[in-house]
mmCIF file of C-alpha atoms and ligand atoms in Angstrom:
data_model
loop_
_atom_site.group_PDB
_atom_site.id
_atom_site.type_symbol
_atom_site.label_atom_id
_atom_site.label_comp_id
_atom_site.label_asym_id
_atom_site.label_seq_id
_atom_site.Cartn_x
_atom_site.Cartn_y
_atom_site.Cartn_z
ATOM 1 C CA UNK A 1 115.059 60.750 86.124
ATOM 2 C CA UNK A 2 115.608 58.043 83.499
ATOM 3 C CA UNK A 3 114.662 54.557 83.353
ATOM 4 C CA UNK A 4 115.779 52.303 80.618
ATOM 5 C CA UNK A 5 115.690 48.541 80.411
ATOM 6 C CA UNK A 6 118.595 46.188 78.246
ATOM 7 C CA UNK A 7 118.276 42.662 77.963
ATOM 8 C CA UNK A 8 121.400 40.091 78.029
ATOM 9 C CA UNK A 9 121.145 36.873 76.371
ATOM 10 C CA UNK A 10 122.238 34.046 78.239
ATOM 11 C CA UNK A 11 124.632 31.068 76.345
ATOM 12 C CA UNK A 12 124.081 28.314 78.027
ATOM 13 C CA UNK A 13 121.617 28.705 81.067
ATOM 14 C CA UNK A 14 118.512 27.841 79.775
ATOM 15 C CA UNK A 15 114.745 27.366 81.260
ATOM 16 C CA UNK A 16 114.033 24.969 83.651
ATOM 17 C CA UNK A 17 110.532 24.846 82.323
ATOM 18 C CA UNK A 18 110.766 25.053 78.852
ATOM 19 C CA UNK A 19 114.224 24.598 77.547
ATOM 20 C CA UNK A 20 114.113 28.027 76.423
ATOM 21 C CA UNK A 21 116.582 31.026 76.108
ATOM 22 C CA UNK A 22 116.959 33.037 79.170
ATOM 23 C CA UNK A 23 117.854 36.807 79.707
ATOM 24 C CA UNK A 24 119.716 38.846 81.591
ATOM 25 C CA UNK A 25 117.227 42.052 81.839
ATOM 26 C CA UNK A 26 119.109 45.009 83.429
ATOM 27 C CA UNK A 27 117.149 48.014 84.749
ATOM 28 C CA UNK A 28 118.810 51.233 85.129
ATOM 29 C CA UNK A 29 117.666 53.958 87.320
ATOM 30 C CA UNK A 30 119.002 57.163 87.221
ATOM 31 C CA UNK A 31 118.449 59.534 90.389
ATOM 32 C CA UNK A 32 120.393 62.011 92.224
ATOM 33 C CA UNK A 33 123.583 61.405 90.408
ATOM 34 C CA UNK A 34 123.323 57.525 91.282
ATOM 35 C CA UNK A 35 122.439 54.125 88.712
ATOM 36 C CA UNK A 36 120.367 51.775 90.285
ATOM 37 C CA UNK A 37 120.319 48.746 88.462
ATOM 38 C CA UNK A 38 117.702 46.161 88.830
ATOM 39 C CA UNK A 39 118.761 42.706 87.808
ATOM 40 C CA UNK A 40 117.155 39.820 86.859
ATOM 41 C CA UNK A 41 116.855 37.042 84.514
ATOM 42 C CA UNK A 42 113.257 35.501 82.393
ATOM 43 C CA UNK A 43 112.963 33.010 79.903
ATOM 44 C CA UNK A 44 111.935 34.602 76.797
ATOM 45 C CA UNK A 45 109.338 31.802 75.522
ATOM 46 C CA UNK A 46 107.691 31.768 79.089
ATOM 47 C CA UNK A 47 107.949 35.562 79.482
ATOM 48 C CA UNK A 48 108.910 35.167 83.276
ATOM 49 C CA UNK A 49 111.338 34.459 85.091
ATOM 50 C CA UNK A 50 111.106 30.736 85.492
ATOM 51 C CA UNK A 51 112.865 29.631 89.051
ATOM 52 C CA UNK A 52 110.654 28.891 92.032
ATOM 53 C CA UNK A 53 112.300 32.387 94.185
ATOM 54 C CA UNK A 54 113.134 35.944 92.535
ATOM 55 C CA UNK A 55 116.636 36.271 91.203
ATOM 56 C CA UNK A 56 116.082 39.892 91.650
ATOM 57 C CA UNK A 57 119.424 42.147 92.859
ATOM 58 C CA UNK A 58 119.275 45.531 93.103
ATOM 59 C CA UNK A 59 122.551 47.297 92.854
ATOM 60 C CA UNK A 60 123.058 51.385 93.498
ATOM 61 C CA UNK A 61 126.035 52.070 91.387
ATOM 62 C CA UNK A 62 127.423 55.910 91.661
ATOM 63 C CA UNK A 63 129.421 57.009 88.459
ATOM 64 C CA UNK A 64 132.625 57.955 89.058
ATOM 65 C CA UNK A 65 132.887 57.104 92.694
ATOM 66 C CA UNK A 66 135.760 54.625 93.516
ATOM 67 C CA UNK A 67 134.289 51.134 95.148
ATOM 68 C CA UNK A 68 136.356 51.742 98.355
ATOM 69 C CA UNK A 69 135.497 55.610 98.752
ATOM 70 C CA UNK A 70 131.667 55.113 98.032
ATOM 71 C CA UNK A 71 131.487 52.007 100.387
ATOM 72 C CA UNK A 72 133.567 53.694 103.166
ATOM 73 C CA UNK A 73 131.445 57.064 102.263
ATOM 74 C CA UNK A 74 128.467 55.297 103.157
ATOM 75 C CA UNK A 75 128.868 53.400 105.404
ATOM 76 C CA UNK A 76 130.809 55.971 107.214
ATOM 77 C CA UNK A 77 127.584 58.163 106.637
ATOM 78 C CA UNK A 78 125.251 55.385 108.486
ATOM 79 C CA UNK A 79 127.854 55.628 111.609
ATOM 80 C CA UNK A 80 127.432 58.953 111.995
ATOM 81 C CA UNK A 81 123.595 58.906 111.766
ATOM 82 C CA UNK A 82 123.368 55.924 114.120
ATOM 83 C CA UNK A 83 125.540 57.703 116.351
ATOM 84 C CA UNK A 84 123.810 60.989 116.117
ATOM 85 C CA UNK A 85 120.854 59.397 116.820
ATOM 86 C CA UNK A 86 121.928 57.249 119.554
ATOM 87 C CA UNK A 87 123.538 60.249 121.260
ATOM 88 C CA UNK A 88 119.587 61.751 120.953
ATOM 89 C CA UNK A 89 118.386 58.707 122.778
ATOM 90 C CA UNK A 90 120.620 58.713 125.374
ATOM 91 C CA UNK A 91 120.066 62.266 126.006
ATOM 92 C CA UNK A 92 116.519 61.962 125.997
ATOM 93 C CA UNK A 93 116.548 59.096 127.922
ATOM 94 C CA UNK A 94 118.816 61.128 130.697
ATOM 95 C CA UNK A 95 116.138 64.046 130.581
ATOM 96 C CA UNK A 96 113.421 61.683 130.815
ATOM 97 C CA UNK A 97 114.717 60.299 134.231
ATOM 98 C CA UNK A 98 115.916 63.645 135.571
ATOM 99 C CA UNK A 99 111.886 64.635 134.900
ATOM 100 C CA UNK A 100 110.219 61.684 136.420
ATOM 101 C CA UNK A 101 112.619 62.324 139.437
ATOM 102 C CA UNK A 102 111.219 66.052 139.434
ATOM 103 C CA UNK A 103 107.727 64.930 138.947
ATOM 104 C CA UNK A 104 107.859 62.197 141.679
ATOM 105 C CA UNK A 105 109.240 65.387 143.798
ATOM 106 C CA UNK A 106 106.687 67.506 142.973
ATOM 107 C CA UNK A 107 103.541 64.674 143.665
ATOM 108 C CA UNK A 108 105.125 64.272 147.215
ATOM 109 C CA UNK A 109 105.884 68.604 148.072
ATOM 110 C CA UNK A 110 102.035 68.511 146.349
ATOM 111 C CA UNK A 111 100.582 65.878 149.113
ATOM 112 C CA UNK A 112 102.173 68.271 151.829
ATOM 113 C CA UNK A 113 101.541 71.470 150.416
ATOM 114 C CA UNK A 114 98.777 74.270 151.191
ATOM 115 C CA UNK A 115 96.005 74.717 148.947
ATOM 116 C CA UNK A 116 97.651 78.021 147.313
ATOM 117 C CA UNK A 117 100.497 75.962 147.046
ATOM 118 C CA UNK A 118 99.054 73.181 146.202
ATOM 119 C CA UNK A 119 97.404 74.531 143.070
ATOM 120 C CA UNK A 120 100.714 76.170 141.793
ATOM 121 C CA UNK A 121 102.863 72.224 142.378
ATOM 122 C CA UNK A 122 99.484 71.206 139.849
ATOM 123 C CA UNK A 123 100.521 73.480 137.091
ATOM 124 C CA UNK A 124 104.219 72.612 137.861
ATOM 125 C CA UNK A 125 103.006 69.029 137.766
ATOM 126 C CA UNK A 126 100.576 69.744 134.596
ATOM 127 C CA UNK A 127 103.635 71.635 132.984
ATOM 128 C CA UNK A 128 106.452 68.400 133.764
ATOM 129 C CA UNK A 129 103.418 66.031 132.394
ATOM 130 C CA UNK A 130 103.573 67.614 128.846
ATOM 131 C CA UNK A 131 107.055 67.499 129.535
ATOM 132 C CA UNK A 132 107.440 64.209 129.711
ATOM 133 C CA UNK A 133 104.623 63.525 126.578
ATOM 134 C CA UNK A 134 106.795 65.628 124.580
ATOM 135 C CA UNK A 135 109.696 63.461 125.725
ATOM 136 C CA UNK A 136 107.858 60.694 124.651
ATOM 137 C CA UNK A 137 107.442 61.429 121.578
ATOM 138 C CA UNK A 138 110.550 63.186 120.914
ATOM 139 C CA UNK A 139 112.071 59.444 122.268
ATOM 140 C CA UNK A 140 109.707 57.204 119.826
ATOM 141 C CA UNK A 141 110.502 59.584 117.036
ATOM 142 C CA UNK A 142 114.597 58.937 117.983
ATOM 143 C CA UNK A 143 114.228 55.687 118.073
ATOM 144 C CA UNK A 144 112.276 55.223 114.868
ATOM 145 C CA UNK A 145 115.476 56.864 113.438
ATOM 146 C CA UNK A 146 117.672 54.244 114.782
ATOM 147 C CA UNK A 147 115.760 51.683 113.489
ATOM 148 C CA UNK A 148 115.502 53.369 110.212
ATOM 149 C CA UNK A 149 119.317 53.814 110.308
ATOM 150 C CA UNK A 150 119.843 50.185 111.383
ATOM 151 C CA UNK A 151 117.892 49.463 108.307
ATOM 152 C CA UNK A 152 119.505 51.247 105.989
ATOM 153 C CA UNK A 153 122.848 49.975 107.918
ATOM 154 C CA UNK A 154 121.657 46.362 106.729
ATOM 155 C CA UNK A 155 120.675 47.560 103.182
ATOM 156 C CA UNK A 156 117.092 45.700 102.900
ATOM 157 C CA UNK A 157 115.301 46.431 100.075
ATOM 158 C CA UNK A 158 111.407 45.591 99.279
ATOM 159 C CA UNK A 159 110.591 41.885 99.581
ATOM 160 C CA UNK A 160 112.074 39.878 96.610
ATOM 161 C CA UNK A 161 115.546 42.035 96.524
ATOM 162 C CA UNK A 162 118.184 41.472 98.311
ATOM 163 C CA UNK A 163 120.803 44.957 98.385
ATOM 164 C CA UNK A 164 124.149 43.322 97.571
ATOM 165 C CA UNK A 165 127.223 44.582 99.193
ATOM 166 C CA UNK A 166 128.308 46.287 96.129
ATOM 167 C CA UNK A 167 128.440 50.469 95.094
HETATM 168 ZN ZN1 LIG B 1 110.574 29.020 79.611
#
């Protein structure tokens, strides 16, 4: 990993505070075979950047990668991990129901059953119980995916960035 910092002077934009120059500073990031830039811009008398919101961008740039085959590429890739997860959810959704339907079964055949009986439905009952807390989990865990997919889908980036629609 490498990370180097160039600065742009700006021609004619100029401080809003102070009158005086303003840069273009460009961060560049280099990890797993991908740029990202930071961009922003600071007045070099103030030392900061000088508007009342960040101007901060954040750009992932991938050398050599054509803009429509890198967009497509990953966007493409978020599809299929939305889907995939999706497709887990629904699944596990489906096995969920099919398992409170046995369980709601079993609690009934339990109320009617002998003792003998009785204690095996429990264990059947104890057994569909982790079940289902293994579901549970399995579904949270599924759907924290999606929503981490959905977020990467969107592109936000830590407060103060906005991820422009840009590769
Ligand atoms: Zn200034």
């Amino acid at each position: 990993m490498a990370a180097h910092e160039v600065q742009l002077e700006l021609r004619t934009i100029r401080c809003p505070r102070c009158a005086g120059e303003i840069v273009l500073r460009i961060q560049a990031d280099e990890v797993s075979g991908q740029v990202r830039l930071e961009l922003d811009t600071a007045c070099v008398s103030c030392g900061v950047s000088p508007w009342n919101e960040s101007d901060q961008r954040l750009l992932v740039f991938r050398p050599g990668a054509a803009i429509g085959d890198s967009l497509a590429g990953a966007a493409s890739d978020f599809a299929a991990q939305l889907s995939a997860a999706q497709t887990r959810v629904d699944a596990l959704l489906a096995r969920q129901t099919d398992l409170e339907r046995d369980l709601q079964s079993a609690k009934r055949s339990v109320s009617r059953a002998s003792a003998d009986e009785r204690r095996r439905k429990e264990e059947l009952e104890a057994e569909l119980r982790s079940d289902i807390t293994r579901l549970e989990g399995a579904l949270a865990d599924a759907r924290a995916e999606v929503r981490r997919s959905e977020e990467a889908t969107r592109g936000s980036v830590t407060p103060g960035k906005r991820a422009i629609e840009l590769e």
